[in-house]
Amino acid sequence: MARIIVVTSGKGGVGKTTTSAAIAMGLAKKGHKTAVIDFDVGLRNLDLIMGCERRVVYDFVNVINGEASLNQALIRDKHCDLLYVLPASQTRDKDALTQEGVGKILDDLSKDFKYIVCDSPAGIEKGAHLAMYFADDAFVITNPEVSSVRDSDRMLGILSSKSRRAEQNLEPIKEYLVLTRYSPERVRLGDMLSVDDVQDILSLHLLGVIPESKSVLSASNSGIPVILDEKSDAGQAYEDIVARYLGEERPHRFIDEKKGLFGKLFGGK
Amino acid sequence: MSTTVTKNPSSPAILEFKSSTFSVPVLVLSGSDVDLIQEQLERKISLAPEFFKNSPVVFDLQLLNKQGLCLDVATLVDILIKFKLLPIGIRGGTSGQVEIANSLHIPVYSIHNNLSQTEPFQQHNKIQTLPEQTGATLNTLINHPVRSGQRIYSAGDLTVAAQVSAGAEILAEGNIHVYGALRGRALAGVQGDINARIFCFDLQADLISIAGNYKISEDLDDNVRNKPVQIYLRENSLIIKDLV
Ligand SMILES: Nc1ncnc2c1ncn2[C@@H]1O[C@H](COP(=O)(O)OP(=O)(O)O)[C@@H](O)[C@H]1O
Ligand SMILES: [Mg+2]
């Protein structure tokens, strides 16, 4: 049985797709067969971030409508054999996704995969709801600002009441906080909430902090999940997150301001 | 689209009935002096005008009728409307009052847990949406955070063994206990129990209320914020006291 992870947030543009691509790649690189699904029907950008946009033949909606088999639609990642992408359709309207259809696809994938990562669209509409409905774990992506934190809080409420696990009275979805686009400088200047502030408001297990980083944009421009950029801070932060999710204990990094050259040479890591 | 409707049994349903529960303030009257009602209503509303503006309200005449006082329902409805409240129900009325309410298209609610309800108006009950609870345990225990957008209603006491987020709302007919930060709205004694209390570990609430007596965040003194407190009612005003 696969473990289904939803990558979610109330707000758009916080880093869901970036995170979905990174952790899916991270899990696959650790030897787990992983599928990552784009639920953002109509926008479709997971395939861009994954660099497989020119290999899309069939999509999620084709499979739901029975126009293609799962095997036909799944795209094997070019960097890692154990990673597959199920792209969203760019042309179809959002109503194409149905709970029944999504459930069937996840069931089928579960037989063969260890992890299924669902990249959720923004908002609390149908697409977002379907992305989280079947989840076992939720990565709640939050930026260190009040509106994003509030949206995440709302999302957590929906996760705990409108999911399959909630409806069937099963063990609740495991919720993890991923704080992205974190800038210690801006926290110091008072422009952003600190890690502690966010944790205090959400009271949620912190899986990791991803720093605001230029490497994210350059990775996405070249269609490579940032986790493969092992030298970058964001790449390392995502690597930490995957390791922690799999049970490893690692200290949090990238929370304090960068040390100068001297500090880098002689201070800790 | 044409306006003539062809009867087509296979056309997709465009309506359905769903059951849901709303929390509506109940105005409990214990006196029948119309001038006094107006005066006190005005004072209450001035405390939180935005909260009350166009708010639906159910009026409860049980206490009044127990004392043998009488009040003309039509007059009361006029007063409520004058204060921009929207009367949507009557509770605990006599058969005469219920009849007037019916003629004004105001639904009749029954008083739950009221065992001696033999009034003929029971037959008029077409709508009953107030939560009806049976059995002894009306108390509710919530073990997880109550998140923004969520609302919890307890027909007895309500205990939240976690935080209540800003934008969340918890309501209880009895006491409220929050073993965490209380950032949302907490309303105790929502059916008029003036002895209900709110206890919390860390007061940061958007709004607190006991039996309809409100304080909003702005009204909270700094010296009661961010610490464990209990909140109770004394002579119609909310008292906030340190718990320890
Ligand atoms: N850690 C980060 N540092 C810098 N930019 C980021 C970071 N995470 C995401 N971004 C940028 O933010 C934008 C939105 O990211 P995306 O993952 O598409 O968000 P979502 O899927 O939540 O809408 C993109 O332009 C992306 O490059
Ligand atoms: Mg996205």
Coordinates of C-alpha atoms in Angstrom, one line a residue, chain A:
Chain A
M1 CA 0.0 0.0 0.0
A2 CA 1.2 3.4 -0.9
R3 CA 1.3 6.3 1.5
I4 CA -0.5 9.3 -0.1
I5 CA 0.9 12.7 0.7
V6 CA -0.9 15.9 -0.2
V7 CA 1.1 19.1 -0.6
T8 CA -1.4 21.8 0.2
S9 CA -2.0 25.4 1.3
G10 CA -4.9 27.8 1.2
K11 CA -3.0 30.3 -0.8
G12 CA -1.4 30.1 -4.3
G13 CA 2.2 30.9 -5.0
V14 CA 3.6 29.7 -1.7
G15 CA 5.7 26.8 -3.1
K16 CA 3.4 23.8 -3.3
T17 CA 4.5 22.7 -6.8
T18 CA 8.2 23.4 -6.0
T19 CA 7.8 21.3 -2.8
S20 CA 5.9 18.5 -4.5
A21 CA 8.6 18.1 -7.2
A22 CA 11.4 18.3 -4.6
I23 CA 10.0 15.8 -2.2
A24 CA 8.8 13.3 -4.8
M25 CA 12.3 13.4 -6.3
G26 CA 13.8 13.1 -2.8
L27 CA 11.7 10.0 -1.9
A28 CA 12.5 8.3 -5.2
K29 CA 16.2 9.0 -4.8
K30 CA 16.0 7.3 -1.4
G31 CA 14.9 4.2 -3.2
H32 CA 11.1 4.5 -2.9
K33 CA 9.0 4.1 -6.0
T34 CA 7.1 7.4 -6.1
A35 CA 4.4 9.0 -8.3
V36 CA 3.7 12.7 -8.3
I37 CA 0.3 13.9 -9.5
D38 CA -0.6 17.4 -10.7
F39 CA -4.1 18.2 -9.4
D40 CA -3.9 21.7 -10.8
V41 CA -6.1 21.1 -13.8
G42 CA -6.1 24.1 -16.1
L43 CA -2.8 25.6 -14.8
R44 CA -0.5 22.6 -15.1
N45 CA 3.0 23.5 -14.1
L46 CA 4.3 20.5 -12.3
D47 CA 5.5 19.0 -15.6
L48 CA 7.5 22.2 -16.3
I49 CA 9.2 22.1 -12.9
M50 CA 9.9 18.4 -13.5
G51 CA 11.2 19.2 -17.0
C52 CA 8.9 16.7 -18.7
E53 CA 6.5 19.1 -20.4
R54 CA 7.5 18.0 -23.9
R55 CA 6.8 14.3 -23.2
V56 CA 3.2 14.7 -22.1
V57 CA 0.9 12.6 -24.3
Y58 CA -2.0 11.7 -21.9
D59 CA -2.9 13.3 -18.7
F60 CA -4.8 12.8 -15.4
V61 CA -8.2 13.6 -17.0
N62 CA -7.6 11.2 -19.9
V63 CA -7.1 8.4 -17.4
I64 CA -10.2 9.4 -15.4
N65 CA -12.3 9.4 -18.5
G66 CA -10.9 6.0 -19.6
E67 CA -9.2 7.5 -22.7
A68 CA -5.8 6.3 -21.6
S69 CA -4.4 3.7 -19.2
L70 CA -2.4 4.8 -16.2
N71 CA 0.7 3.3 -17.7
Q72 CA 0.2 5.3 -20.9
A73 CA -0.2 8.5 -18.9
L74 CA 2.6 8.1 -16.4
I75 CA 5.9 9.8 -17.4
R76 CA 9.1 8.3 -16.1
D77 CA 11.4 10.9 -14.8
K78 CA 14.7 11.3 -16.7
H79 CA 16.8 11.6 -13.6
C80 CA 15.4 8.9 -11.5
D81 CA 13.9 5.5 -12.6
L82 CA 11.7 5.3 -9.5
L83 CA 9.9 8.5 -10.1
Y84 CA 6.8 9.0 -12.3
V85 CA 4.8 12.1 -13.1
L86 CA 1.1 12.1 -13.8
P87 CA 0.5 15.5 -15.5
A88 CA -2.6 17.6 -15.3
S89 CA -4.5 18.6 -18.3
Q90 CA -4.1 22.2 -19.5
T91 CA -7.2 22.3 -21.6
R92 CA -10.0 20.7 -19.6
D93 CA -12.1 22.3 -17.1
K94 CA -11.8 21.6 -13.4
D95 CA -15.1 19.6 -13.3
A96 CA -13.3 16.8 -15.1
L97 CA -12.0 15.5 -11.8
T98 CA -14.4 13.4 -9.9
Q99 CA -14.0 11.8 -6.4
E100 CA -14.7 8.4 -7.8
G101 CA -12.2 8.8 -10.7
V102 CA -9.5 10.1 -8.4
G103 CA -10.1 7.4 -5.9
K104 CA -9.8 4.7 -8.6
I105 CA -6.5 6.1 -9.9
L106 CA -5.0 6.4 -6.4
D107 CA -6.1 2.8 -5.7
D108 CA -4.4 1.6 -8.8
L109 CA -1.3 3.5 -8.1
S110 CA -1.2 2.2 -4.6
K111 CA -0.6 -1.3 -5.7
D112 CA 2.6 -0.4 -7.4
F113 CA 4.0 2.7 -5.7
K114 CA 5.4 3.4 -2.2
Y115 CA 4.6 7.1 -2.1
I116 CA 2.0 9.2 -4.1
V117 CA 2.6 12.9 -3.9
C118 CA -0.5 15.0 -4.7
D119 CA 0.3 18.6 -5.8
S120 CA -2.8 20.5 -4.8
P121 CA -4.1 23.6 -6.5
A122 CA -4.6 26.7 -4.4
G123 CA -7.9 27.5 -2.8
I124 CA -10.5 25.4 -1.1
E125 CA -12.5 24.5 -4.2
K126 CA -13.0 21.0 -5.7
G127 CA -9.5 20.4 -7.1
A128 CA -7.9 21.2 -3.7
H129 CA -10.5 19.1 -2.0
L130 CA -9.9 16.1 -4.2
A131 CA -6.2 16.4 -3.8
M132 CA -6.4 16.0 0.0
Y133 CA -9.5 13.8 0.3
F134 CA -7.6 10.5 0.1
A135 CA -4.4 11.7 1.9
D136 CA -2.6 9.9 4.7
D137 CA -0.2 12.7 5.3
A138 CA -0.4 16.4 4.6
F139 CA 2.5 18.8 4.0
V140 CA 1.0 22.2 4.7
I141 CA 3.1 24.8 2.9
T142 CA 3.2 28.1 4.6
N143 CA 5.0 31.4 4.0
P144 CA 6.0 33.3 7.0
E145 CA 3.3 36.0 6.7
V146 CA 0.0 36.4 8.5
S147 CA -2.3 35.8 5.6
S148 CA -0.6 32.6 4.5
V149 CA -0.6 31.3 8.1
R150 CA -4.2 32.0 8.4
D151 CA -5.0 30.2 5.2
S152 CA -3.0 27.2 6.3
D153 CA -4.9 27.2 9.6
R154 CA -8.1 27.1 7.6
M155 CA -6.8 24.3 5.4
L156 CA -5.9 22.3 8.5
G157 CA -9.5 22.6 9.6
I158 CA -10.7 21.3 6.3
L159 CA -8.2 18.4 6.4
S160 CA -9.4 17.4 9.8
S161 CA -13.1 17.4 8.8
K162 CA -13.5 16.8 5.1
S163 CA -11.1 14.0 4.3
R164 CA -11.7 10.3 3.8
R165 CA -10.0 9.6 7.1
A166 CA -12.3 12.1 8.9
E167 CA -15.4 10.8 7.2
Q168 CA -14.7 7.2 8.0
N169 CA -13.5 7.9 11.5
L170 CA -10.0 6.5 10.8
E171 CA -6.8 7.8 12.3
P172 CA -6.6 11.5 11.2
I173 CA -4.3 12.7 8.5
K174 CA -0.8 13.4 9.8
E175 CA -0.1 17.0 9.4
Y176 CA 3.3 18.5 8.8
L177 CA 4.3 22.2 8.6
V178 CA 6.7 23.2 5.8
L179 CA 7.7 26.8 6.1
T180 CA 8.9 28.0 2.7
R181 CA 10.5 31.2 1.3
Y182 CA 11.9 31.9 4.7
S183 CA 14.2 34.9 4.9
P184 CA 15.9 35.4 8.3
E185 CA 16.9 38.9 7.3
R186 CA 13.3 39.9 6.7
V187 CA 12.3 38.3 10.0
R188 CA 14.9 40.4 11.8
L189 CA 13.5 43.5 10.0
G190 CA 10.1 42.6 11.2
D191 CA 8.7 42.1 7.7
M192 CA 8.1 38.4 8.3
L193 CA 6.9 36.1 11.0
S194 CA 9.6 34.0 12.7
V195 CA 9.6 30.2 12.8
D196 CA 8.5 30.4 16.4
D197 CA 5.7 32.8 15.6
V198 CA 4.3 30.5 12.9
Q199 CA 4.6 27.4 15.1
D200 CA 2.9 29.2 18.0
I201 CA 0.0 30.2 15.8
L202 CA -0.4 26.8 14.0
S203 CA 0.8 24.5 16.7
L204 CA 2.0 21.9 14.2
H205 CA 4.9 19.7 13.8
L206 CA 7.6 21.5 11.8
L207 CA 9.1 19.3 9.1
G208 CA 11.4 21.9 7.8
V209 CA 12.2 25.4 6.7
I210 CA 13.0 26.2 3.1
P211 CA 14.9 29.4 2.7
E212 CA 14.1 32.0 0.1
S213 CA 16.6 31.1 -2.6
K214 CA 17.5 32.1 -6.1
S215 CA 18.3 28.4 -6.7
V216 CA 14.6 27.7 -6.8
L217 CA 14.0 29.9 -9.8
S218 CA 17.0 28.7 -11.7
A219 CA 16.1 25.0 -11.0
S220 CA 12.6 25.6 -12.2
N221 CA 13.8 27.4 -15.3
S222 CA 15.9 24.4 -16.2
G223 CA 13.2 21.9 -15.4
I224 CA 15.1 20.2 -12.6
P225 CA 13.6 19.8 -9.1
V226 CA 15.7 22.0 -6.8
I227 CA 16.5 19.0 -4.5
L228 CA 18.9 17.8 -7.3
D229 CA 20.9 21.0 -6.8
E230 CA 22.8 19.6 -3.9
K231 CA 24.9 22.7 -3.4
S232 CA 22.0 25.0 -2.9
D233 CA 20.5 25.9 0.4
A234 CA 17.0 25.2 -0.8
G235 CA 18.0 21.8 -2.2
Q236 CA 19.7 20.8 1.1
A237 CA 16.7 22.0 3.0
Y238 CA 14.4 19.8 0.9
E239 CA 16.8 16.9 1.4
D240 CA 16.5 17.4 5.2
I241 CA 12.7 17.4 4.9
V242 CA 12.6 14.1 3.1
A243 CA 15.0 12.5 5.6
R244 CA 13.0 13.8 8.5
Y245 CA 9.8 12.6 6.9
L246 CA 11.3 9.1 6.6
G247 CA 12.2 9.2 10.3
E248 CA 15.7 10.6 10.5
E249 CA 16.4 13.2 13.1
R250 CA 18.2 16.2 11.7
P251 CA 18.7 19.6 13.3
H252 CA 16.9 22.5 11.6
R253 CA 19.0 24.7 9.3
F254 CA 18.6 27.9 7.4
I255 CA 16.7 29.5 10.2
D256 CA 19.4 32.0 11.3
E257 CA 21.0 34.6 9.1
K258 CA 23.8 33.5 6.9
K259 CA 27.2 33.8 8.6
G260 CA 29.9 35.8 6.8
L261 CA 32.8 34.1 5.2
F262 CA 34.6 33.9 8.5
G263 CA 31.6 32.3 10.1
K264 CA 31.2 29.9 7.3
L265 CA 34.8 28.7 7.6
F266 CA 34.9 28.4 11.4
G267 CA 31.3 28.3 12.7
G268 CA 29.3 25.1 12.6
K269 CA 27.9 23.8 9.3

